[in-house]
């Protein structure tokens, strides 16, 4: 099967103790507060906008890092070098988190979160902070996918619909199963399939007879996507 997707150069990154600095953990916390203040319904709107924006949020790794995997620092290896502005690695990590929070606050005219700046941000557990985010973004992603599945049947999705669903599936899988988070998404335009990869295994999805399903490499149906939304 020939895969047609986005070529993403590999960036060598040494994940050292420096990337766990207090400034990054603080920013994850600040963005979390904005996400929680927005609530599920408004968060769904922001996520849909980010998935649909072509110019600034068309890289899956970037979306995944902001929405579902802020603790998976190596995910920046999946982001093209061309997307990086001249800044340090830790500053880039912080920048992506700031963008997520800024998108929410701008859309709903929210003020900056009121947090205790005297706390020891370096002692915050990054995995816990990330799971706090997934506990909110996961249900939002599930609701978005369910709405797409409820849309009028498009037997063969066009390129935009295929790309959107592929991105949503990858984000949802990362939020639901963070230990095997998705690193890449690819689309096969000739077969109208979506492939999501976690670095070890891949899952293939296609719309068969108007229903999104997971298939194997031979095209045999394995499970409906609807049944995977736990």
Coordinates of N, CA and C in Angstrom, one line a residue:
X1 N 0.9 -1.2 0.0 CA 0.0 0.0 0.0 C 0.9 1.2 0.0
X2 N 0.6 2.1 -0.9 CA 1.4 3.3 -1.0 C 0.8 4.4 -0.2
X3 N 1.6 4.9 0.7 CA 1.1 6.0 1.6 C 1.5 7.3 1.1
X4 N 0.5 8.2 1.1 CA 0.7 9.6 0.7 C 0.4 10.4 1.9
X5 N 1.3 11.1 2.5 CA 1.1 11.9 3.6 C 2.0 13.1 3.7
X6 N 2.3 13.5 4.9 CA 3.1 14.7 5.1 C 4.5 14.3 5.4
X7 N 5.5 14.7 4.7 CA 6.9 14.4 5.0 C 7.3 15.2 6.1
X8 N 7.8 14.5 7.2 CA 8.3 15.3 8.4 C 9.7 14.9 8.7
X9 N 10.6 15.8 8.6 CA 12.0 15.5 8.9 C 12.2 15.2 10.4
X10 N 13.1 14.3 10.7 CA 13.4 14.0 12.1 C 14.3 15.0 12.7
X11 N 13.9 15.5 13.9 CA 14.8 16.5 14.6 C 15.4 15.8 15.8
X12 N 16.7 15.8 15.8 CA 17.4 15.2 17.0 C 17.3 16.1 18.2
X13 N 16.7 15.5 19.2 CA 16.5 16.3 20.4 C 16.9 15.5 21.6
X14 N 17.7 16.0 22.4 CA 18.1 15.4 23.7 C 17.2 15.9 24.8
X15 N 16.4 15.0 25.3 CA 15.4 15.3 26.3 C 16.2 15.3 27.6
X16 N 16.6 16.4 28.1 CA 17.4 16.4 29.4 C 16.5 17.0 30.4
X17 N 17.0 17.1 31.6 CA 16.3 17.6 32.8 C 15.9 19.1 32.5
X18 N 16.6 19.8 31.6 CA 16.3 21.2 31.4 C 14.8 21.4 30.9
X19 N 14.3 20.4 30.1 CA 13.0 20.6 29.5 C 11.9 20.5 30.5
X20 N 12.3 20.0 31.7 CA 11.2 19.9 32.7 C 11.3 21.1 33.7
X21 N 11.9 22.2 33.2 CA 12.0 23.4 34.0 C 10.6 23.9 34.5
X22 N 10.7 24.6 35.6 CA 9.4 25.1 36.2 C 8.6 26.0 35.2
X23 N 9.3 26.7 34.3 CA 8.6 27.6 33.4 C 7.6 26.8 32.5
X24 N 8.1 25.7 32.0 CA 7.2 24.9 31.1 C 6.1 24.3 31.9
X25 N 6.3 23.8 33.1 CA 5.2 23.2 33.9 C 4.2 24.3 34.2
X26 N 4.7 25.4 34.5 CA 3.8 26.5 34.8 C 2.9 26.8 33.7
X27 N 3.5 26.9 32.5 CA 2.7 27.2 31.3 C 1.6 26.1 31.0
X28 N 2.0 24.9 31.2 CA 1.0 23.8 31.0 C -0.1 24.0 32.0
X29 N 0.2 24.3 33.2 CA -0.8 24.6 34.2 C -1.7 25.7 33.8
X30 N -1.1 26.8 33.4 CA -1.9 28.0 33.0 C -2.8 27.7 31.8
X31 N -2.3 27.0 30.8 CA -3.2 26.6 29.7 C -4.3 25.6 30.2
X32 N -4.0 24.7 31.1 CA -5.0 23.8 31.6 C -6.1 24.6 32.3
X33 N -5.8 25.6 33.0 CA -6.8 26.4 33.7 C -7.7 27.1 32.7
X34 N -7.1 27.6 31.6 CA -7.9 28.2 30.5 C -8.9 27.2 29.9
X35 N -8.3 26.0 29.6 CA -9.1 24.9 29.0 C -10.3 24.6 29.9
X36 N -10.1 24.5 31.2 CA -11.1 24.1 32.2 C -12.1 25.2 32.3
X37 N -11.7 26.4 32.3 CA -12.6 27.6 32.4 C -13.5 27.7 31.2
X38 N -13.0 27.3 30.1 CA -13.7 27.4 28.8 C -14.9 26.3 28.9
X39 N -14.6 25.2 29.4 CA -15.6 24.1 29.4 C -15.7 23.3 28.1
X40 N -16.3 22.1 28.2 CA -16.3 21.2 27.1 C -16.9 21.8 25.8
X41 N -18.0 22.4 25.9 CA -18.7 22.9 24.7 C -17.8 23.9 23.9
X42 N -17.3 24.8 24.6 CA -16.5 25.9 24.0 C -15.2 25.3 23.5
X43 N -14.6 24.4 24.3 CA -13.4 23.8 23.9 C -13.5 23.0 22.6
X44 N -14.7 22.3 22.4 CA -14.9 21.6 21.2 C -14.8 22.6 20.0
X45 N -15.4 23.8 20.1 CA -15.3 24.8 19.1 C -13.9 25.1 18.7
X46 N -13.0 25.3 19.7 CA -11.6 25.7 19.5 C -10.9 24.5 18.8
X47 N -11.1 23.3 19.3 CA -10.4 22.2 18.7 C -10.8 22.0 17.3
X48 N -12.1 22.2 17.0 CA -12.5 22.0 15.6 C -11.9 23.1 14.7
X49 N -11.8 24.3 15.2 CA -11.1 25.4 14.5 C -9.7 25.1 14.2
X50 N -9.0 24.5 15.2 CA -7.6 24.2 15.0 C -7.4 23.1 14.0
X51 N -8.2 22.1 14.1 CA -8.1 21.0 13.1 C -8.4 21.5 11.7
X52 N -9.3 22.4 11.6 CA -9.7 22.9 10.2 C -8.8 24.0 9.7
X53 N -8.0 24.6 10.5 CA -7.2 25.7 10.0 C -6.0 25.1 9.2
X54 N -5.8 25.6 8.0 CA -4.8 25.0 7.1 C -3.4 25.6 7.3
X55 N -3.4 26.9 7.5 CA -2.1 27.7 7.5 C -1.3 27.5 8.7
X56 N -1.9 27.4 9.9 CA -1.2 27.4 11.1 C -1.2 26.1 11.9
X57 N -2.2 25.3 11.7 CA -2.4 24.1 12.5 C -2.5 22.8 11.6
X58 N -1.8 22.8 10.5 CA -1.9 21.6 9.7 C -0.9 20.5 10.0
X59 N -0.1 20.7 11.0 CA 0.8 19.6 11.4 C 0.3 18.9 12.6
X60 N 0.1 17.6 12.4 CA -0.5 16.8 13.4 C 0.3 16.8 14.7
X61 N 1.6 16.7 14.7 CA 2.4 16.7 15.9 C 2.2 17.9 16.7
X62 N 2.0 19.1 16.1 CA 1.8 20.3 16.8 C 0.4 20.3 17.5
X63 N -0.6 19.9 16.8 CA -1.9 19.8 17.4 C -1.9 18.8 18.6
X64 N -1.3 17.6 18.4 CA -1.3 16.6 19.4 C -0.6 17.1 20.7
X65 N 0.5 17.8 20.5 CA 1.2 18.4 21.6 C 0.4 19.4 22.4
X66 N -0.4 20.2 21.7 CA -1.2 21.2 22.4 C -2.4 20.6 23.0
X67 N -3.1 19.6 22.3 CA -4.4 19.2 22.8 C -4.3 17.9 23.6
X68 N -3.5 17.0 23.3 CA -3.6 15.7 24.0 C -2.3 15.2 24.7
X69 N -1.1 15.7 24.3 CA 0.1 15.1 24.7 C 1.2 16.2 25.2
X70 N 0.8 17.1 26.1 CA 1.8 18.1 26.5 C 3.0 17.5 27.3
X71 N 2.9 16.2 27.7 CA 3.9 15.6 28.5 C 4.8 14.7 27.6
X72 N 4.5 14.6 26.3 CA 5.3 13.8 25.3 C 6.2 14.7 24.6
X73 N 7.3 15.1 25.2 CA 8.2 16.1 24.7 C 8.9 15.7 23.4
X74 N 9.1 14.4 23.2 CA 9.7 14.0 22.0 C 8.8 14.1 20.8
X75 N 7.6 14.5 21.0 CA 6.7 14.7 19.9 C 7.1 15.8 19.0
X76 N 7.9 16.7 19.5 CA 8.5 17.8 18.7 C 9.3 17.3 17.6
X77 N 9.8 16.0 17.7 CA 10.5 15.4 16.6 C 9.7 15.2 15.3
X78 N 8.3 15.3 15.5 CA 7.4 15.1 14.4 C 7.0 16.4 13.8
X79 N 7.5 17.5 14.2 CA 7.2 18.8 13.7 C 8.2 19.3 12.7
X80 N 7.9 19.7 11.5 CA 8.9 20.1 10.6 C 9.8 21.2 11.1
X81 N 11.0 21.2 10.7 CA 12.0 22.3 11.0 C 11.5 23.6 10.6
X82 N 10.8 23.6 9.4 CA 10.3 24.9 8.9 C 9.3 25.6 9.8
X83 N 8.7 24.8 10.7 CA 7.7 25.4 11.6 C 8.4 26.1 12.8
X84 N 9.6 25.8 13.0 CA 10.3 26.3 14.2 C 10.8 27.7 14.0
X85 N 10.4 28.7 14.9 CA 11.0 30.0 14.8 C 12.3 29.9 15.6
X86 N 13.2 30.9 15.4 CA 14.5 30.8 16.1 C 14.4 31.0 17.6
X87 N 14.3 29.9 18.3 CA 14.2 29.9 19.7 C 14.7 28.6 20.3
X88 N 15.0 28.6 21.6 CA 15.5 27.4 22.2 C 14.4 26.3 22.3
X89 N 14.8 25.1 22.6 CA 13.9 24.0 22.7 C 12.8 24.3 23.7
X90 N 13.3 24.6 24.9 CA 12.3 24.9 26.0 C 11.4 26.0 25.7
X91 N 11.9 27.1 25.0 CA 11.0 28.2 24.6 C 10.0 27.7 23.6
X92 N 10.4 26.8 22.7 CA 9.4 26.3 21.7 C 8.3 25.5 22.4
X93 N 8.7 24.7 23.4 CA 7.7 23.9 24.2 C 6.7 24.9 24.9
X94 N 7.2 25.9 25.5 CA 6.4 26.9 26.1 C 5.5 27.6 25.1
X95 N 6.1 28.0 24.0 CA 5.3 28.7 22.9 C 4.1 27.9 22.5
X96 N 4.2 26.7 22.2 CA 3.0 25.9 21.8 C 1.9 25.9 22.8
X97 N 2.3 25.8 24.1 CA 1.3 25.8 25.1 C 0.7 27.1 25.3
X98 N 1.5 28.2 25.1 CA 0.9 29.5 25.1 C -0.1 29.7 24.0
X99 N 0.2 29.2 22.8 CA -0.7 29.4 21.7 C -2.1 28.7 22.0
X100 N -2.1 27.5 22.6 CA -3.3 26.9 22.9 C -4.2 27.7 23.9
X101 N -3.5 28.2 24.9 CA -4.3 29.0 25.9 C -4.7 30.3 25.3
X102 N -3.9 30.9 24.5 CA -4.2 32.2 23.8 C -5.4 32.0 22.9
X103 N -5.5 30.9 22.1 CA -6.6 30.7 21.2 C -7.9 30.7 22.0
X104 N -7.9 30.0 23.2 CA -9.1 29.9 24.0 C -9.5 31.3 24.5
X105 N -8.6 32.0 25.1 CA -8.9 33.3 25.8 C -9.3 34.3 24.8
X106 N -8.7 34.3 23.6 CA -9.1 35.3 22.6 C -10.5 35.0 22.1
X107 N -10.8 33.8 21.8 CA -12.1 33.4 21.3 C -13.3 33.8 22.2
X108 N -13.0 33.6 23.5 CA -14.1 33.8 24.5 C -13.9 35.0 25.4
X109 N -12.9 35.9 25.0 CA -12.7 37.1 25.7 C -12.4 36.8 27.2
X110 N -11.6 35.8 27.5 CA -11.3 35.4 28.8 C -10.0 36.1 29.3
X111 N -9.9 36.4 30.5 CA -8.7 37.0 31.1 C -7.6 35.9 31.4
X112 N -6.4 36.3 31.6 CA -5.4 35.4 32.0 C -5.8 34.7 33.3
X113 N -5.5 33.4 33.4 CA -5.9 32.6 34.6 C -5.2 33.2 35.8
X114 N -6.0 33.2 36.9 CA -5.4 33.6 38.2 C -4.9 32.4 38.9
X115 N -3.6 32.3 38.9 CA -2.9 31.2 39.6 C -2.0 31.7 40.7
X116 N -1.6 30.9 41.6 CA -0.7 31.3 42.7 C 0.7 31.2 42.2
X117 N 1.3 32.4 41.9 CA 2.6 32.5 41.4 C 3.7 32.2 42.4
X118 N 3.3 32.0 43.7 CA 4.3 31.7 44.7 C 4.5 30.2 44.9
X119 N 3.7 29.4 44.2 CA 3.9 28.0 44.3 C 5.2 27.5 43.6
X120 N 5.6 26.3 44.0 CA 6.8 25.7 43.4 C 6.4 25.0 42.1
X121 N 6.5 25.7 41.0 CA 6.0 25.1 39.7 C 6.9 23.9 39.3
X122 N 8.2 23.9 39.8 CA 9.1 22.8 39.4 C 8.7 21.5 40.1
X123 N 7.9 21.6 41.1 CA 7.5 20.4 41.8 C 6.2 19.7 41.2
X124 N 5.6 20.5 40.2 CA 4.4 19.9 39.6 C 4.7 18.7 38.8
X125 N 3.9 17.7 38.8 CA 4.1 16.5 38.0 C 3.6 16.7 36.6
X126 N 4.4 16.6 35.6 CA 4.0 16.8 34.2 C 3.0 15.8 33.7
X127 N 3.2 14.6 34.1 CA 2.2 13.6 33.7 C 0.8 13.8 34.2
X128 N 0.8 14.3 35.5 CA -0.5 14.6 36.1 C -1.2 15.8 35.4
X129 N -0.4 16.8 35.1 CA -0.9 18.0 34.4 C -1.4 17.6 33.0
X130 N -0.7 16.7 32.4 CA -1.1 16.3 31.0 C -2.4 15.5 31.1
X131 N -2.5 14.6 32.1 CA -3.7 13.8 32.3 C -4.9 14.7 32.6
X132 N -4.7 15.7 33.4 CA -5.8 16.7 33.7 C -6.3 17.3 32.4
X133 N -5.4 17.6 31.5 CA -5.8 18.1 30.2 C -6.6 17.1 29.4
X134 N -6.1 15.9 29.3 CA -6.7 14.8 28.5 C -8.1 14.5 29.1
X135 N -8.3 14.6 30.4 CA -9.6 14.4 31.0 C -10.7 15.3 30.5
X136 N -10.2 16.5 29.9 CA -11.1 17.5 29.4 C -11.2 17.4 27.8
X137 N -10.0 17.3 27.2 CA -9.9 17.3 25.8 C -10.4 15.9 25.2
X138 N -10.2 14.8 25.9 CA -10.7 13.5 25.4 C -12.2 13.5 25.2
X139 N -13.0 13.9 26.2 CA -14.4 13.9 25.9 C -14.8 14.9 24.8
X140 N -14.1 16.0 24.7 CA -14.4 17.0 23.7 C -14.1 16.4 22.3
X141 N -13.0 15.7 22.2 CA -12.7 15.0 20.9 C -13.8 13.9 20.5
X142 N -14.2 13.2 21.5 CA -15.2 12.2 21.3 C -16.5 12.8 20.8
X143 N -16.9 13.9 21.4 CA -18.1 14.6 21.0 C -18.0 15.1 19.5
X144 N -16.8 15.6 19.2 CA -16.6 16.1 17.8 C -16.7 15.0 16.8
X145 N -16.0 13.9 17.1 CA -16.1 12.8 16.2 C -17.5 12.2 16.0
X146 N -18.2 12.1 17.1 CA -19.6 11.7 17.1 C -20.4 12.6 16.2
X147 N -20.2 13.9 16.3 CA -21.0 14.8 15.4 C -20.6 14.6 13.9
X148 N -19.3 14.3 13.6 CA -18.9 14.0 12.3 C -19.6 12.8 11.8
X149 N -19.6 11.8 12.6 CA -20.3 10.5 12.3 C -21.8 10.6 12.0
X150 N -22.4 11.6 12.7 CA -23.8 11.9 12.5 C -24.1 12.7 11.3
X151 N -23.1 13.3 10.7 CA -23.4 14.1 9.5 C -24.0 13.3 8.4
X152 N -24.7 14.0 7.5 CA -25.2 13.3 6.3 C -24.1 12.4 5.6
X153 N -24.5 11.3 5.2 CA -23.6 10.3 4.7 C -22.9 10.8 3.4
X154 N -21.6 10.8 3.5 CA -20.7 11.1 2.3 C -20.0 9.8 2.0
X155 N -20.5 9.0 1.1 CA -20.0 7.6 0.9 C -18.5 7.6 0.7
X156 N -18.0 8.5 -0.1 CA -16.5 8.6 -0.3 C -16.1 10.0 0.2
X157 N -15.3 10.1 1.3 CA -15.0 11.4 1.8 C -14.0 12.1 0.8
X158 N -14.2 13.5 0.7 CA -13.2 14.2 -0.1 C -11.9 14.4 0.7
X159 N -10.9 15.0 0.1 CA -9.6 15.1 0.7 C -9.7 15.8 2.1
X160 N -10.5 16.9 2.1 CA -10.6 17.6 3.4 C -11.2 16.8 4.5
X161 N -12.3 16.1 4.2 CA -13.0 15.3 5.2 C -12.1 14.1 5.6
X162 N -11.3 13.6 4.7 CA -10.4 12.5 5.1 C -9.3 13.0 6.0
X163 N -8.7 14.1 5.7 CA -7.7 14.6 6.5 C -8.2 15.0 7.9
X164 N -9.4 15.6 7.9 CA -10.0 16.0 9.2 C -10.2 14.8 10.1
X165 N -10.8 13.8 9.6 CA -11.1 12.6 10.4 C -9.9 11.9 10.8
X166 N -8.9 11.9 10.0 CA -7.6 11.2 10.3 C -7.0 12.0 11.5
X167 N -7.0 13.3 11.5 CA -6.4 14.1 12.6 C -7.2 13.9 13.9
X168 N -8.5 13.9 13.8 CA -9.4 13.7 14.9 C -9.2 12.3 15.6
X169 N -9.1 11.3 14.7 CA -8.8 10.0 15.3 C -7.5 9.9 16.0
X170 N -6.5 10.5 15.4 CA -5.1 10.5 16.0 C -5.1 11.2 17.4
X171 N -5.8 12.4 17.4 CA -5.9 13.1 18.7 C -6.6 12.4 19.7
X172 N -7.8 11.8 19.3 CA -8.6 11.0 20.3 C -7.8 9.8 20.8
X173 N -7.1 9.1 20.0 CA -6.3 7.9 20.4 C -5.2 8.4 21.4
X174 N -4.6 9.5 21.1 CA -3.5 10.0 22.0 C -4.1 10.4 23.4
X175 N -5.3 11.0 23.4 CA -5.9 11.4 24.6 C -6.4 10.2 25.4
X176 N -6.9 9.2 24.7 CA -7.4 8.0 25.4 C -6.4 7.0 25.8
X177 N -5.3 6.9 25.0 CA -4.2 5.9 25.3 C -2.9 6.6 25.3
X178 N -2.6 7.5 26.3 CA -1.4 8.3 26.2 C -0.1 7.5 26.2
X179 N -0.1 6.3 26.8 CA 1.2 5.6 26.8 C 1.6 5.1 25.4
X180 N 0.6 5.0 24.5 CA 0.9 4.7 23.1 C 0.4 5.8 22.2
X181 N 0.7 7.0 22.5 CA 0.2 8.2 21.8 C 0.6 8.1 20.3
X182 N -0.2 8.7 19.5 CA 0.0 8.7 18.0 C 1.1 9.7 17.7
X183 N 2.0 9.3 16.9 CA 3.1 10.2 16.5 C 3.0 10.7 15.1
X184 N 2.3 10.0 14.2 CA 2.1 10.4 12.8 C 0.7 10.0 12.3
X185 N 0.2 10.8 11.4 CA -1.0 10.4 10.7 C -0.6 10.5 9.2
X186 N -1.2 9.6 8.4 CA -0.9 9.6 7.0 C -2.2 9.3 6.2
X187 N -2.4 9.8 5.0 CA -3.6 9.5 4.2 C -3.1 8.9 2.9
X188 N -3.9 7.9 2.5 CA -3.7 7.2 1.2 C -4.8 7.7 0.3
X189 N -4.5 8.6 -0.5 CA -5.6 9.2 -1.4 C -6.1 8.3 -2.4
X190 N -5.3 7.3 -2.8 CA -5.8 6.4 -3.8 C -6.8 5.4 -3.2
X191 N -6.6 5.0 -2.0 CA -7.5 4.1 -1.4 C -8.5 4.8 -0.4
X192 N -8.4 6.1 -0.2 CA -9.2 6.9 0.6 C -9.2 6.4 2.1
X193 N -7.9 6.1 2.5 CA -7.8 5.5 3.9 C -6.9 6.5 4.7
X194 N -7.1 6.4 6.0 CA -6.4 7.1 7.0 C -5.5 6.2 7.8
X195 N -4.3 6.5 8.0 CA -3.4 5.6 8.8 C -2.9 6.4 10.0
X196 N -3.0 5.9 11.2 CA -2.5 6.5 12.4 C -1.4 5.6 13.0
X197 N -0.3 6.2 13.3 CA 0.9 5.3 13.8 C 1.3 5.8 15.2
X198 N 1.6 4.9 16.1 CA 2.1 5.2 17.4 C 3.6 5.0 17.5
X199 N 4.3 4.8 16.4 CA 5.7 4.5 16.5 C 6.1 3.0 16.4
X200 N 5.1 2.2 16.7 CA 5.3 0.7 16.7 C 4.2 0.0 15.8
X201 N 3.0 0.4 16.0 CA 1.9 -0.2 15.2 C 1.1 0.9 14.5
X202 N 0.4 0.4 13.5 CA -0.5 1.4 12.8 C -1.9 0.8 12.7
X203 N -2.8 1.8 12.6 CA -4.2 1.4 12.4 C -4.7 2.1 11.2
X204 N -5.5 1.4 10.4 CA -6.0 2.0 9.1 C -7.5 2.1 9.2
X205 N -8.0 3.3 8.8 CA -9.5 3.6 8.8 C -9.9 4.0 7.4
X206 N -11.2 3.6 7.1 CA -11.8 3.9 5.9 C -13.3 4.0 6.0
X207 N -13.9 4.7 5.2 CA -15.4 4.8 5.2 C -15.9 3.7 4.2
X208 N -16.5 2.7 4.8 CA -17.1 1.6 4.0 C -18.7 1.7 4.0
X209 N -19.3 1.9 2.9 CA -20.7 2.0 2.8 C -21.3 3.0 3.7
X210 N -20.5 4.2 3.8 CA -21.0 5.3 4.6 C -20.6 5.2 6.1
X211 N -19.9 4.2 6.5 CA -19.6 4.0 7.9 C -18.1 4.0 8.1
X212 N -17.5 4.8 9.0 CA -16.1 4.7 9.3 C -15.8 3.5 10.1
X213 N -14.8 2.7 9.6 CA -14.4 1.5 10.2 C -12.8 1.3 10.2
X214 N -12.3 0.5 11.1 CA -10.9 0.2 11.1 C -10.8 -1.1 10.2
X215 N -9.8 -1.1 9.4 CA -9.6 -2.3 8.5 C -8.2 -2.8 8.7
X216 N -7.9 -4.0 8.2 CA -6.6 -4.5 8.1 C -6.0 -4.1 6.8
X217 N -4.7 -4.6 6.5 CA -4.0 -4.2 5.3 C -4.7 -4.8 4.1
X218 N -5.5 -5.9 4.3 CA -6.2 -6.5 3.1 C -7.5 -5.9 2.9
X219 N -7.9 -4.9 3.7 CA -9.2 -4.2 3.5 C -10.3 -4.8 4.3
X220 N -10.1 -5.9 5.1 CA -11.1 -6.5 5.9 C -11.5 -5.7 7.0
X221 N -12.8 -5.5 7.3 CA -13.3 -4.7 8.4 C -13.0 -5.4 9.7
X222 N -12.4 -4.6 10.6 CA -12.1 -5.1 12.0 C -13.1 -4.6 13.0
X223 N -13.4 -3.3 13.0 CA -14.3 -2.7 14.0 C -14.8 -1.3 13.5
X224 N -16.0 -1.0 13.9 CA -16.5 0.4 13.6 C -15.8 1.4 14.4
X225 N -15.5 2.5 13.9 CA -14.9 3.6 14.7 C -15.8 4.0 15.8
X226 N -17.1 4.0 15.6 CA -18.1 4.4 16.6 C -17.9 3.5 17.9
X227 N -17.6 2.2 17.7 CA -17.5 1.3 18.8 C -16.1 1.5 19.5
X228 N -15.2 2.2 19.0 CA -13.9 2.5 19.6 C -14.0 3.8 20.5
X229 N -15.1 4.5 20.4 CA -15.2 5.7 21.2 C -15.7 5.4 22.6
X230 N -14.8 5.1 23.5 CA -15.2 4.6 24.9 C -15.5 5.8 25.8

